[in-house]
C-alpha cells in the first residue's frame, strides 16, 4: 500500500500554491486545506463586526470574541475543492476580495488567532494524506511534514496573476493597488514576530516567475512519487 504523506506548501501570495495543492490533492486523493482561507474568514468576521478596517484594529476585542468563530470546509463536488464556511455560512466569495486582502495580514499577526487556527489545522492532518498551503505550514503547523515546498515568483508576475483573477470575477481593481497589496503583504507576512514566512532549510524552493503549471506539477509529482513508493 502506498504511504499517505503530509505535504506542506508555503510561499508568497499569488505564487500558485493553491493551484498546485488542488492538483496534488486530486491526483493522490488527498485532503486539501487552504489555510489562507481560514485567516481570511477570521478577517471577514472582524470586518463585519467593525473590529478591523484600513485605519483601525480593535485587536483585544477580536481576541475576546474568537470563541464566536466557527470555521469549516465543505467539499463542493462541482468545483472540486472545499469551500470556506464561517459560522455555517458559505463565505468563499466574500473572503477573496481586495478589501479582505488588505486586512488579512494585520489579523494574521495576532498570536491568539494563529494559535486557534494552527490547532485546527494540526487536527485536520493527524492521519496524513493531506496537502496544506499557507505561510507557516512547514515551519510551525507540520514541522515534520514529509515534503515541504516553498513557492516564489516576482512581485510583478504575482500582481499580474491576481489582477487577471479579480478582473475575471468582475471586481473593479487597479493594477497599482494590487501590486502595492502584494508587496505590503510580503513585508508583513515575512517580518511579523509570530510565525513569519520563512524558507526552512528542508524545503524545496520553486521560483515560478517563468515556469508553467505543468512543468511545476510534473516536478512536484516526481518528488511525491519518490516518497510514497520508498
Ligand atoms: O494564502 P492567502 O493569500 O489567501 O493568505 C491570506 C493571508 O493570510 C496572508 O497574507 C497571510 C495570512 N496567512 C498566514 O499568516 N498564515 C497562513 N498559514 C496562511 C495565510
mmCIF file of C-alpha atoms and ligand atoms in Angstrom:
data_model
loop_
_atom_site.group_PDB
_atom_site.id
_atom_site.type_symbol
_atom_site.label_atom_id
_atom_site.label_comp_id
_atom_site.label_asym_id
_atom_site.label_seq_id
_atom_site.Cartn_x
_atom_site.Cartn_y
_atom_site.Cartn_z
ATOM 1 C CA UNK A 1 0.000 0.000 0.000
ATOM 2 C CA UNK A 2 1.208 3.499 -0.786
ATOM 3 C CA UNK A 3 2.149 5.705 2.140
ATOM 4 C CA UNK A 4 -0.179 8.687 2.825
ATOM 5 C CA UNK A 5 2.182 11.592 3.324
ATOM 6 C CA UNK A 6 1.885 15.177 4.557
ATOM 7 C CA UNK A 7 2.705 17.894 2.028
ATOM 8 C CA UNK A 8 3.329 21.448 3.248
ATOM 9 C CA UNK A 9 3.285 24.278 0.707
ATOM 10 C CA UNK A 10 4.400 27.724 1.806
ATOM 11 C CA UNK A 11 5.298 30.844 -0.073
ATOM 12 C CA UNK A 12 4.406 34.373 -1.011
ATOM 13 C CA UNK A 13 0.888 35.398 -2.039
ATOM 14 C CA UNK A 14 -0.288 34.585 -5.574
ATOM 15 C CA UNK A 15 2.518 32.143 -6.302
ATOM 16 C CA UNK A 16 0.072 29.461 -7.399
ATOM 17 C CA UNK A 17 0.254 27.487 -4.145
ATOM 18 C CA UNK A 18 -3.431 26.655 -4.152
ATOM 19 C CA UNK A 19 -3.445 25.641 -7.831
ATOM 20 C CA UNK A 20 -0.643 23.142 -7.231
ATOM 21 C CA UNK A 21 -2.193 21.995 -3.950
ATOM 22 C CA UNK A 22 -5.579 21.311 -5.569
ATOM 23 C CA UNK A 23 -3.963 19.346 -8.419
ATOM 24 C CA UNK A 24 -1.938 17.277 -5.940
ATOM 25 C CA UNK A 25 -4.995 16.579 -3.800
ATOM 26 C CA UNK A 26 -6.932 15.420 -6.869
ATOM 27 C CA UNK A 27 -4.159 13.218 -8.209
ATOM 28 C CA UNK A 28 -3.319 11.498 -4.921
ATOM 29 C CA UNK A 29 -6.824 11.640 -3.442
ATOM 30 C CA UNK A 30 -5.614 13.717 -0.500
ATOM 31 C CA UNK A 31 -7.398 16.336 1.599
ATOM 32 C CA UNK A 32 -6.571 19.883 0.563
ATOM 33 C CA UNK A 33 -6.593 22.649 3.172
ATOM 34 C CA UNK A 34 -6.225 26.303 2.189
ATOM 35 C CA UNK A 35 -5.147 27.898 5.469
ATOM 36 C CA UNK A 36 -5.177 31.397 3.935
ATOM 37 C CA UNK A 37 -8.951 30.979 3.630
ATOM 38 C CA UNK A 38 -9.130 30.466 7.395
ATOM 39 C CA UNK A 39 -7.215 33.706 8.121
ATOM 40 C CA UNK A 40 -9.398 35.451 5.547
ATOM 41 C CA UNK A 41 -12.588 34.165 7.223
ATOM 42 C CA UNK A 42 -11.440 35.453 10.627
ATOM 43 C CA UNK A 43 -10.715 38.798 8.937
ATOM 44 C CA UNK A 44 -14.211 38.825 7.437
ATOM 45 C CA UNK A 45 -15.692 38.204 10.894
ATOM 46 C CA UNK A 46 -13.593 41.083 12.264
ATOM 47 C CA UNK A 47 -14.606 43.381 9.429
ATOM 48 C CA UNK A 48 -18.315 42.532 9.711
ATOM 49 C CA UNK A 49 -18.187 43.270 13.435
ATOM 50 C CA UNK A 50 -16.342 46.574 12.954
ATOM 51 C CA UNK A 51 -13.246 45.211 14.672
ATOM 52 C CA UNK A 52 -10.876 45.958 11.810
ATOM 53 C CA UNK A 53 -10.636 48.455 8.974
ATOM 54 C CA UNK A 54 -7.912 50.051 6.882
ATOM 55 C CA UNK A 55 -7.159 52.575 9.654
ATOM 56 C CA UNK A 56 -8.152 50.776 12.851
ATOM 57 C CA UNK A 57 -7.827 47.423 14.590
ATOM 58 C CA UNK A 58 -9.618 46.505 17.827
ATOM 59 C CA UNK A 59 -7.242 43.639 18.438
ATOM 60 C CA UNK A 60 -8.157 42.918 22.082
ATOM 61 C CA UNK A 61 -11.867 42.814 21.233
ATOM 62 C CA UNK A 62 -11.217 40.395 18.386
ATOM 63 C CA UNK A 63 -9.211 38.179 20.768
ATOM 64 C CA UNK A 64 -12.064 38.181 23.288
ATOM 65 C CA UNK A 65 -14.553 37.189 20.580
ATOM 66 C CA UNK A 66 -12.572 34.389 18.939
ATOM 67 C CA UNK A 67 -14.792 31.774 20.586
ATOM 68 C CA UNK A 68 -17.692 33.103 18.461
ATOM 69 C CA UNK A 69 -15.893 31.985 15.310
ATOM 70 C CA UNK A 70 -16.501 28.508 13.906
ATOM 71 C CA UNK A 71 -14.723 27.639 10.684
ATOM 72 C CA UNK A 72 -15.396 24.637 8.486
ATOM 73 C CA UNK A 73 -14.619 23.419 4.994
ATOM 74 C CA UNK A 74 -17.320 21.756 2.932
ATOM 75 C CA UNK A 75 -16.384 19.928 -0.243
ATOM 76 C CA UNK A 76 -18.118 21.240 -3.369
ATOM 77 C CA UNK A 77 -18.221 18.433 -5.934
ATOM 78 C CA UNK A 78 -18.864 20.781 -8.838
ATOM 79 C CA UNK A 79 -15.881 22.987 -8.024
ATOM 80 C CA UNK A 80 -13.697 20.066 -6.994
ATOM 81 C CA UNK A 81 -12.492 21.689 -3.770
ATOM 82 C CA UNK A 82 -13.743 22.545 -0.286
ATOM 83 C CA UNK A 83 -15.321 25.941 0.291
ATOM 84 C CA UNK A 84 -14.849 28.031 3.409
ATOM 85 C CA UNK A 85 -17.753 28.391 5.847
ATOM 86 C CA UNK A 86 -17.807 30.956 8.649
ATOM 87 C CA UNK A 87 -20.377 30.121 11.328
ATOM 88 C CA UNK A 88 -22.128 27.847 8.835
ATOM 89 C CA UNK A 89 -22.336 30.461 6.097
ATOM 90 C CA UNK A 90 -20.537 29.989 2.779
ATOM 91 C CA UNK A 91 -18.055 32.881 2.572
ATOM 92 C CA UNK A 92 -15.880 31.534 -0.255
ATOM 93 C CA UNK A 93 -16.535 34.558 -2.497
ATOM 94 C CA UNK A 94 -16.559 37.245 0.199
ATOM 95 C CA UNK A 95 -13.125 36.305 1.536
ATOM 96 C CA UNK A 96 -11.421 36.686 -1.860
ATOM 97 C CA UNK A 97 -11.960 40.446 -2.304
ATOM 98 C CA UNK A 98 -9.153 43.015 -2.345
ATOM 99 C CA UNK A 99 -10.701 44.551 0.780
ATOM 100 C CA UNK A 100 -10.138 41.354 2.776
ATOM 101 C CA UNK A 101 -6.645 41.018 1.251
ATOM 102 C CA UNK A 102 -5.918 44.465 2.662
ATOM 103 C CA UNK A 103 -6.960 43.455 6.194
ATOM 104 C CA UNK A 104 -5.845 39.856 6.494
ATOM 105 C CA UNK A 105 -2.112 40.306 7.117
ATOM 106 C CA UNK A 106 -2.948 42.556 10.069
ATOM 107 C CA UNK A 107 -5.299 39.963 11.559
ATOM 108 C CA UNK A 108 -2.755 37.186 10.884
ATOM 109 C CA UNK A 109 -0.155 38.881 13.125
ATOM 110 C CA UNK A 110 -2.273 38.165 16.229
ATOM 111 C CA UNK A 111 -0.817 35.221 18.170
ATOM 112 C CA UNK A 112 -4.187 34.218 19.669
ATOM 113 C CA UNK A 113 -5.694 33.965 16.165
ATOM 114 C CA UNK A 114 -2.739 31.893 14.979
ATOM 115 C CA UNK A 115 -2.928 29.590 17.994
ATOM 116 C CA UNK A 116 -6.593 28.816 17.338
ATOM 117 C CA UNK A 117 -6.115 28.195 13.613
ATOM 118 C CA UNK A 118 -2.887 26.191 13.936
ATOM 119 C CA UNK A 119 -4.574 23.841 16.442
ATOM 120 C CA UNK A 120 -7.448 23.259 13.983
ATOM 121 C CA UNK A 121 -5.007 22.694 11.106
ATOM 122 C CA UNK A 122 -2.944 20.171 13.057
ATOM 123 C CA UNK A 123 -6.099 18.239 13.875
ATOM 124 C CA UNK A 124 -7.019 18.036 10.166
ATOM 125 C CA UNK A 125 -3.633 16.490 9.411
ATOM 126 C CA UNK A 126 -3.397 13.781 12.065
ATOM 127 C CA UNK A 127 -3.916 10.941 9.600
ATOM 128 C CA UNK A 128 -1.625 12.212 6.818
ATOM 129 C CA UNK A 129 -2.863 12.179 3.225
ATOM 130 C CA UNK A 130 -3.052 15.943 3.324
ATOM 131 C CA UNK A 131 -1.779 18.862 1.302
ATOM 132 C CA UNK A 132 -1.922 22.155 3.139
ATOM 133 C CA UNK A 133 -0.859 25.561 1.886
ATOM 134 C CA UNK A 134 -0.099 28.778 3.743
ATOM 135 C CA UNK A 135 2.831 30.676 5.221
ATOM 136 C CA UNK A 136 3.841 28.621 8.282
ATOM 137 C CA UNK A 137 2.890 25.088 7.334
ATOM 138 C CA UNK A 138 6.396 23.642 7.057
ATOM 139 C CA UNK A 139 7.771 25.788 9.868
ATOM 140 C CA UNK A 140 5.029 25.646 12.530
ATOM 141 C CA UNK A 141 1.951 23.564 11.647
ATOM 142 C CA UNK A 142 3.748 20.457 10.346
ATOM 143 C CA UNK A 143 7.471 20.862 11.061
ATOM 144 C CA UNK A 144 7.830 17.119 10.367
ATOM 145 C CA UNK A 145 5.987 17.184 7.027
ATOM 146 C CA UNK A 146 7.243 14.544 4.581
ATOM 147 C CA UNK A 147 7.540 17.096 1.779
ATOM 148 C CA UNK A 148 7.937 20.858 2.119
ATOM 149 C CA UNK A 149 7.601 23.134 -0.889
ATOM 150 C CA UNK A 150 8.310 26.849 -0.960
ATOM 151 C CA UNK A 151 6.853 28.852 -3.848
ATOM 152 C CA UNK A 152 8.072 32.205 -5.007
ATOM 153 C CA UNK A 153 7.800 34.495 -8.049
ATOM 154 C CA UNK A 154 8.473 38.151 -8.818
ATOM 155 C CA UNK A 155 6.028 40.645 -7.288
ATOM 156 C CA UNK A 156 5.144 41.923 -10.741
ATOM 157 C CA UNK A 157 4.204 38.468 -12.038
ATOM 158 C CA UNK A 158 2.156 37.770 -8.934
ATOM 159 C CA UNK A 159 0.291 41.069 -9.100
ATOM 160 C CA UNK A 160 -0.497 40.406 -12.769
ATOM 161 C CA UNK A 161 -1.936 36.962 -11.911
ATOM 162 C CA UNK A 162 -4.030 38.463 -9.114
ATOM 163 C CA UNK A 163 -5.216 41.290 -11.368
ATOM 164 C CA UNK A 164 -6.446 38.811 -14.002
ATOM 165 C CA UNK A 165 -8.114 36.661 -11.314
ATOM 166 C CA UNK A 166 -10.032 39.573 -9.752
ATOM 167 C CA UNK A 167 -10.920 41.033 -13.138
ATOM 168 C CA UNK A 168 -12.317 37.680 -14.264
ATOM 169 C CA UNK A 169 -14.537 37.676 -11.162
ATOM 170 C CA UNK A 170 -15.859 41.065 -12.230
ATOM 171 C CA UNK A 171 -14.188 43.057 -9.426
ATOM 172 C CA UNK A 172 -13.177 46.600 -10.351
ATOM 173 C CA UNK A 173 -9.488 46.696 -9.494
ATOM 174 C CA UNK A 174 -6.450 48.760 -10.247
ATOM 175 C CA UNK A 175 -3.104 47.088 -11.016
ATOM 176 C CA UNK A 176 -1.024 49.504 -8.918
ATOM 177 C CA UNK A 177 -3.268 48.904 -5.917
ATOM 178 C CA UNK A 178 -2.844 45.134 -6.279
ATOM 179 C CA UNK A 179 0.918 45.397 -6.686
ATOM 180 C CA UNK A 180 1.079 47.511 -3.545
ATOM 181 C CA UNK A 181 -1.065 44.963 -1.672
ATOM 182 C CA UNK A 182 1.146 42.050 -2.800
ATOM 183 C CA UNK A 183 4.314 43.865 -1.666
ATOM 184 C CA UNK A 184 2.789 45.031 1.589
ATOM 185 C CA UNK A 185 1.579 41.517 2.450
ATOM 186 C CA UNK A 186 5.045 40.098 1.626
ATOM 187 C CA UNK A 187 6.526 42.610 4.046
ATOM 188 C CA UNK A 188 4.072 41.996 6.902
ATOM 189 C CA UNK A 189 3.968 38.192 6.430
ATOM 190 C CA UNK A 190 7.770 37.911 6.392
ATOM 191 C CA UNK A 191 8.559 40.275 9.251
ATOM 192 C CA UNK A 192 5.844 39.551 11.822
ATOM 193 C CA UNK A 193 7.057 38.251 15.149
ATOM 194 C CA UNK A 194 4.859 35.158 15.391
ATOM 195 C CA UNK A 195 5.432 32.531 12.668
ATOM 196 C CA UNK A 196 6.846 34.709 9.891
ATOM 197 C CA UNK A 197 7.017 33.313 6.377
ATOM 198 C CA UNK A 198 10.458 31.689 6.126
ATOM 199 C CA UNK A 199 12.200 29.303 3.799
ATOM 200 C CA UNK A 200 13.109 26.349 6.019
ATOM 201 C CA UNK A 201 16.313 24.555 5.069
ATOM 202 C CA UNK A 202 14.486 21.295 4.329
ATOM 203 C CA UNK A 203 12.047 22.872 1.833
ATOM 204 C CA UNK A 204 12.318 22.580 -1.943
ATOM 205 C CA UNK A 205 12.114 26.049 -3.488
ATOM 206 C CA UNK A 206 10.259 26.762 -6.733
ATOM 207 C CA UNK A 207 10.593 30.126 -8.421
ATOM 208 C CA UNK A 208 7.746 30.032 -10.902
ATOM 209 C CA UNK A 209 8.166 33.517 -12.398
ATOM 210 C CA UNK A 210 8.905 31.806 -15.696
ATOM 211 C CA UNK A 211 7.705 28.273 -15.098
ATOM 212 C CA UNK A 212 4.290 26.997 -16.198
ATOM 213 C CA UNK A 213 1.940 24.981 -14.018
ATOM 214 C CA UNK A 214 2.511 21.753 -15.978
ATOM 215 C CA UNK A 215 6.267 21.811 -15.514
ATOM 216 C CA UNK A 216 5.984 22.601 -11.807
ATOM 217 C CA UNK A 217 3.348 19.955 -11.270
ATOM 218 C CA UNK A 218 5.422 17.267 -13.033
ATOM 219 C CA UNK A 219 8.471 18.107 -10.936
ATOM 220 C CA UNK A 220 6.492 18.086 -7.706
ATOM 221 C CA UNK A 221 4.746 14.792 -8.567
ATOM 222 C CA UNK A 222 8.162 13.223 -9.107
ATOM 223 C CA UNK A 223 9.110 14.293 -5.569
ATOM 224 C CA UNK A 224 5.857 12.906 -4.144
ATOM 225 C CA UNK A 225 6.115 9.606 -6.055
ATOM 226 C CA UNK A 226 9.597 9.140 -4.748
ATOM 227 C CA UNK A 227 8.333 9.474 -1.182
ATOM 228 C CA UNK A 228 5.210 7.344 -1.367
ATOM 229 C CA UNK A 229 6.848 4.357 -3.011
ATOM 230 C CA UNK A 230 10.053 4.397 -0.977
HETATM 231 O O1 LIG B 1 -2.844 32.444 1.002
HETATM 232 P P1 LIG B 1 -3.621 33.748 1.095
HETATM 233 O O2 LIG B 1 -3.025 34.838 0.251
HETATM 234 O O3 LIG B 1 -5.076 33.558 0.854
HETATM 235 O O4 LIG B 1 -3.444 34.190 2.623
HETATM 236 C C1 LIG B 1 -4.006 35.363 3.112
HETATM 237 C C2 LIG B 1 -3.183 35.918 4.255
HETATM 238 O O5 LIG B 1 -3.301 35.089 5.402
HETATM 239 C C3 LIG B 1 -1.689 36.072 4.007
HETATM 240 O O6 LIG B 1 -1.356 37.363 3.533
HETATM 241 C C4 LIG B 1 -1.067 35.824 5.347
HETATM 242 C C5 LIG B 1 -2.079 35.018 6.106
HETATM 243 N N1 LIG B 1 -1.705 33.616 6.294
HETATM 244 C C6 LIG B 1 -0.892 33.312 7.358
HETATM 245 O O7 LIG B 1 -0.447 34.207 8.064
HETATM 246 N N2 LIG B 1 -0.590 32.022 7.613
HETATM 247 C C7 LIG B 1 -1.055 31.036 6.848
HETATM 248 N N3 LIG B 1 -0.747 29.759 7.146
HETATM 249 C C8 LIG B 1 -1.875 31.336 5.731
HETATM 250 C C9 LIG B 1 -2.166 32.646 5.476
#
